[in-house]
CSV table of C-alpha atoms in Angstrom, one decimal:
chain,number,residue,atom,x,y,z
A,1,MET,CA,-29.5,7.7,31.5
A,2,GLU,CA,-27.2,10.7,31.1
A,3,SER,CA,-25.7,10.9,27.4
A,4,LYS,CA,-22.2,11.3,27.4
A,5,THR,CA,-19.2,11.7,24.9
A,6,ILE,CA,-16.8,8.8,24.4
A,7,LEU,CA,-13.5,9.2,22.7
A,8,TYR,CA,-11.8,6.2,21.1
A,9,ARG,CA,-8.7,5.6,18.8
A,10,THR,CA,-9.4,4.5,15.5
A,11,LEU,CA,-7.8,6.0,12.0
A,12,PRO,CA,-9.4,8.0,9.8
A,13,THR,CA,-10.4,6.8,6.5
A,14,LEU,CA,-7.7,8.3,4.1
A,15,LEU,CA,-8.2,9.7,0.9
A,16,PHE,CA,-4.4,9.5,-1.3
A,17,ASP,CA,-3.9,11.8,-4.5
A,18,LEU,CA,-1.6,9.8,-6.5
A,19,ASP,CA,0.7,12.0,-8.6
A,20,GLY,CA,3.0,14.2,-6.3
A,21,THR,CA,1.4,12.4,-3.2
A,22,LEU,CA,1.9,8.7,-3.6
A,23,SER,CA,4.7,8.4,-6.4
A,24,ASP,CA,6.7,11.0,-8.5
A,25,PRO,CA,5.3,10.9,-12.0
A,26,ARG,CA,7.8,14.0,-13.2
A,27,GLU,CA,9.8,12.2,-15.8
A,28,GLY,CA,7.0,10.5,-17.6
A,29,ILE,CA,4.6,13.2,-17.5
A,30,LEU,CA,7.1,15.6,-18.9
A,31,ARG,CA,8.5,13.5,-21.7
A,32,CYS,CA,5.0,12.7,-22.9
A,33,ILE,CA,4.3,16.5,-22.8
A,34,ARG,CA,7.2,17.0,-25.3
A,35,HIS,CA,6.0,14.3,-27.4
A,36,ALA,CA,2.5,15.6,-27.6
A,37,PHE,CA,3.7,19.1,-28.5
A,38,ALA,CA,6.1,17.8,-31.1
A,39,GLU,CA,3.4,15.9,-32.5
A,40,ILE,CA,1.2,18.6,-32.8
A,41,GLY,CA,3.9,21.2,-33.9
A,42,ALA,CA,4.1,23.2,-30.9
A,43,PRO,CA,7.1,25.0,-29.4
A,44,VAL,CA,7.7,22.9,-26.3
A,45,PRO,CA,7.4,24.9,-22.8
A,46,ALA,CA,10.1,25.7,-20.2
A,47,GLU,CA,9.7,22.6,-17.5
A,48,GLN,CA,8.7,24.7,-14.8
A,49,ALA,CA,5.5,25.3,-16.8
A,50,MET,CA,5.1,21.6,-17.3
A,51,GLU,CA,5.0,20.9,-13.9
A,52,GLN,CA,2.1,23.2,-13.6
A,53,CYS,CA,0.0,20.1,-15.4
A,54,ILE,CA,0.8,17.6,-12.9
A,55,GLY,CA,-2.1,17.5,-10.5
A,56,PRO,CA,-5.0,19.2,-12.0
A,57,PRO,CA,-7.0,17.7,-15.1
A,58,LEU,CA,-4.5,17.5,-17.8
A,59,ARG,CA,-6.5,19.0,-20.4
A,60,ASP,CA,-6.9,22.2,-18.2
A,61,GLY,CA,-3.0,22.5,-17.9
A,62,LEU,CA,-2.7,22.1,-21.7
A,63,ARG,CA,-5.1,24.4,-22.5
A,64,CYS,CA,-3.3,27.2,-20.3
A,65,LEU,CA,-0.1,26.0,-22.0
A,66,LEU,CA,-1.3,26.4,-25.9
A,67,ASP,CA,-4.4,29.1,-25.2
A,68,SER,CA,-6.5,27.0,-27.7
A,69,ASP,CA,-9.0,24.3,-27.0
A,70,GLU,CA,-8.3,22.6,-30.5
A,71,LEU,CA,-4.7,22.4,-29.7
A,72,ALA,CA,-5.2,21.2,-26.3
A,73,ASP,CA,-7.1,18.2,-27.3
A,74,ARG,CA,-5.1,17.4,-30.2
A,75,ALA,CA,-2.2,17.9,-27.7
A,76,LEU,CA,-4.2,15.3,-25.0
A,77,VAL,CA,-4.5,12.6,-27.4
A,78,ALA,CA,-1.1,12.6,-28.3
A,79,PHE,CA,0.1,12.6,-24.6
A,80,ARG,CA,-2.5,9.7,-23.8
A,81,HIS,CA,-1.1,7.4,-26.6
A,82,GLU,CA,2.5,7.9,-25.6
A,83,TYR,CA,1.8,7.9,-21.5
A,84,GLY,CA,-0.4,4.7,-22.0
A,85,ARG,CA,2.4,3.1,-24.3
A,86,ALA,CA,5.3,3.7,-21.6
A,87,GLY,CA,5.2,7.3,-19.8
A,88,LEU,CA,2.9,5.8,-16.9
A,89,LEU,CA,5.8,3.2,-16.1
A,90,GLU,CA,8.6,6.3,-16.2
A,91,ASN,CA,7.5,6.8,-12.1
A,92,ARG,CA,9.1,6.4,-8.9
A,93,VAL,CA,7.8,6.1,-5.4
A,94,TYR,CA,8.8,8.5,-3.0
A,95,PRO,CA,11.6,7.0,-0.4
A,96,GLY,CA,10.0,5.9,2.8
A,97,LEU,CA,6.1,6.0,1.1
A,98,SER,CA,5.5,2.5,0.6
A,99,ASN,CA,6.6,1.5,4.1
A,100,ALA,CA,4.5,4.3,5.6
A,101,LEU,CA,1.3,3.2,3.2
A,102,HIS,CA,2.1,-0.6,4.7
A,103,GLU,CA,2.2,0.7,8.2
A,104,LEU,CA,-1.5,2.5,7.8
A,105,ARG,CA,-3.1,-0.5,6.3
A,106,GLU,CA,-1.8,-2.7,9.2
A,107,ALA,CA,-2.9,-0.6,11.6
A,108,GLY,CA,-6.3,-0.7,9.9
A,109,ALA,CA,-6.8,2.4,8.2
A,110,ALA,CA,-9.2,2.4,5.1
A,111,MET,CA,-7.5,3.8,2.1
A,112,PHE,CA,-8.5,5.0,-1.4
A,113,VAL,CA,-6.8,6.8,-3.9
A,114,ALA,CA,-8.7,10.0,-5.7
A,115,THR,CA,-7.0,11.4,-8.4
A,116,SER,CA,-7.7,13.3,-11.6
A,117,LYS,CA,-5.8,11.1,-13.5
A,118,PRO,CA,-7.7,8.6,-15.8
A,119,GLN,CA,-9.1,5.7,-14.0
A,120,GLN,CA,-7.3,3.2,-16.5
A,121,PHE,CA,-3.9,4.9,-15.9
A,122,ALA,CA,-4.7,5.0,-12.3
A,123,GLU,CA,-5.4,1.5,-11.8
A,124,GLN,CA,-2.1,0.8,-13.8
A,125,THR,CA,-0.1,2.7,-11.8
A,126,ILE,CA,-1.3,1.0,-8.5
A,127,GLU,CA,-0.6,-2.5,-10.3
A,128,HIS,CA,3.0,-1.5,-11.1
A,129,PHE,CA,3.9,-0.5,-7.7
A,130,GLY,CA,2.4,-3.6,-6.1
A,131,TRP,CA,-0.1,-1.6,-4.2
A,132,ARG,CA,-3.2,-3.1,-5.1
A,133,ALA,CA,-4.0,-5.2,-1.7
A,134,LEU,CA,-3.5,-1.7,0.0
A,135,PHE,CA,-6.4,0.2,-1.3
A,136,ARG,CA,-10.1,-0.6,-1.0
A,137,LYS,CA,-10.7,1.1,-4.3
A,138,VAL,CA,-9.1,3.3,-7.0
A,139,TYR,CA,-11.4,6.5,-8.0
A,140,GLY,CA,-10.2,8.5,-11.3
A,141,CYS,CA,-11.8,10.3,-13.9
A,142,GLY,CA,-13.0,9.1,-17.2
A,143,PHE,CA,-11.1,9.8,-20.8
A,144,ASP,CA,-14.2,11.7,-21.7
A,145,GLY,CA,-13.4,14.1,-18.4
A,146,THR,CA,-16.2,12.8,-16.2
A,147,LEU,CA,-15.5,13.5,-12.7
A,148,ALA,CA,-11.9,15.2,-13.8
A,149,GLU,CA,-12.8,18.1,-11.3
A,150,LYS,CA,-11.3,16.8,-7.8
A,151,SER,CA,-14.4,18.3,-5.9
A,152,ASP,CA,-16.6,16.0,-8.3
A,153,LEU,CA,-14.6,13.0,-7.9
A,154,LEU,CA,-14.6,13.5,-3.8
A,155,ARG,CA,-18.5,14.0,-4.0
A,156,HIS,CA,-18.7,11.0,-6.0
A,157,LEU,CA,-16.3,8.6,-3.5
A,158,ILE,CA,-17.8,9.7,-0.4
A,159,ALA,CA,-21.4,8.9,-1.5
A,160,SER,CA,-20.3,5.6,-3.2
A,161,GLU,CA,-18.4,4.4,-0.1
A,162,ALA,CA,-20.9,6.1,2.2
A,163,LEU,CA,-18.2,7.9,4.2
A,164,ASP,CA,-18.5,10.1,7.4
A,165,PRO,CA,-17.1,13.3,6.2
A,166,ALA,CA,-16.5,13.8,10.0
A,167,ASP,CA,-14.3,10.8,9.8
A,168,THR,CA,-12.5,11.3,6.5
A,169,ILE,CA,-9.1,12.9,5.2
A,170,MET,CA,-8.0,13.8,2.0
A,171,ILE,CA,-4.2,13.5,1.2
A,172,GLY,CA,-2.5,15.6,-1.5
A,173,ASP,CA,0.3,17.9,-2.7
A,174,ARG,CA,-1.8,20.7,-4.5
A,175,LYS,CA,-4.4,23.1,-3.8
A,176,TYR,CA,-6.9,21.1,-5.6
A,177,ASP,CA,-7.0,18.5,-3.3
A,178,ILE,CA,-7.2,21.1,-0.4
A,179,VAL,CA,-10.1,23.2,-2.0
A,180,ALA,CA,-11.6,20.1,-3.1
A,181,ALA,CA,-11.9,18.5,0.6
A,182,ARG,CA,-13.0,22.0,2.2
A,183,GLU,CA,-15.9,21.9,-0.4
A,184,ASN,CA,-17.0,18.3,0.4
A,185,GLY,CA,-16.7,19.0,4.2
A,186,ILE,CA,-13.7,16.4,5.1
A,187,ARG,CA,-10.4,17.4,6.4
A,188,SER,CA,-7.3,17.8,4.5
A,189,MET,CA,-3.7,17.1,4.6
A,190,ALA,CA,-1.0,18.7,2.5
A,191,VAL,CA,2.2,16.5,1.9
A,192,LEU,CA,5.4,18.8,1.2
A,193,TRP,CA,7.4,16.4,-1.0
A,194,GLY,CA,5.1,16.9,-4.2
A,195,PHE,CA,4.6,19.7,-6.9
A,196,GLY,CA,2.5,22.1,-4.8
A,197,SER,CA,3.9,25.5,-3.1
A,198,ALA,CA,4.1,26.5,0.5
A,199,GLU,CA,1.8,29.2,-0.7
A,200,GLU,CA,-1.0,27.0,-2.0
A,201,LEU,CA,-1.0,24.7,0.4
A,202,ARG,CA,-1.5,27.0,3.4
A,203,ASP,CA,-5.0,26.5,4.0
A,204,ALA,CA,-4.7,22.8,4.8
A,205,ASP,CA,-5.8,21.0,8.1
A,206,ALA,CA,-2.5,19.7,8.7
A,207,PHE,CA,0.7,19.0,6.9
A,208,CYS,CA,3.3,16.5,6.7
A,209,ALA,CA,6.9,17.2,5.7
A,210,THR,CA,8.2,13.8,4.7
A,211,PRO,CA,6.6,10.4,3.6
A,212,ALA,CA,8.4,9.2,6.7
A,213,ASP,CA,6.3,11.1,8.8
A,214,LEU,CA,3.1,10.3,7.3
A,215,VAL,CA,2.3,7.6,9.9
A,216,THR,CA,3.0,9.9,12.7
A,217,VAL,CA,0.8,12.7,11.4
A,218,VAL,CA,-2.2,10.6,10.9
A,219,PHE,CA,-2.1,9.3,14.3
A,220,ALA,CA,-1.6,12.8,15.6
A,221,GLN,CA,-5.1,13.6,14.2
A,222,PRO,CA,-8.1,14.5,16.6
A,223,LEU,CA,-9.6,11.4,18.0
A,224,ARG,CA,-13.0,10.3,16.6
A,225,SER,CA,-16.0,10.9,19.2
A,226,ARG,CA,-19.2,9.4,19.6
A,227,ARG,CA,-22.3,10.4,22.1
A,228,SER,CA,-23.6,7.3,24.0
A,229,ASP,CA,-27.0,7.4,25.5
């Protein structure tokens, strides 16, 4: 029998970054960084510098701001204490994002959270916004730094869920999401409402300007193909 390719419409598996993609945590994170710097007696950086800590592993950002491993470790402990106490709730959903998530879920999309935020904080955030039923699972890093690098996290997620890389998209707002997707052989979609610049996101495979456009952009992605013998 002659082999042929069948194209069929189905949504790809969607891996969502959390901070800057699903929600805007700026208020809580910046306040807790200020708190941490005050706790260790260090000068508080400018807001623009602190914003660069949103997305990558936090210890890396603190290390850049403080230029000291020892101070970064102390600041991280102080940050996590305050963030766990109140900071993670100082967070807001981007307008239109929740509706888009519900539409994608109702359309049959399999969705996961893939974040460099500690697993416990990520779980609490998803619960806080009432999104537990929308995501199959939340993947974050350990407080000990395990899976803090986005590439390692995606590799772990893809293997754990037995995902098909050709049928998986990483959706995020920072270059770390785009690079991690490429290193794991999956497509990337850059959202333009978060904390990443257009320059750092230029290598993404697709772009989404607003949360309201998310469903349209996801549906516009290429059809899966399957060879039938």
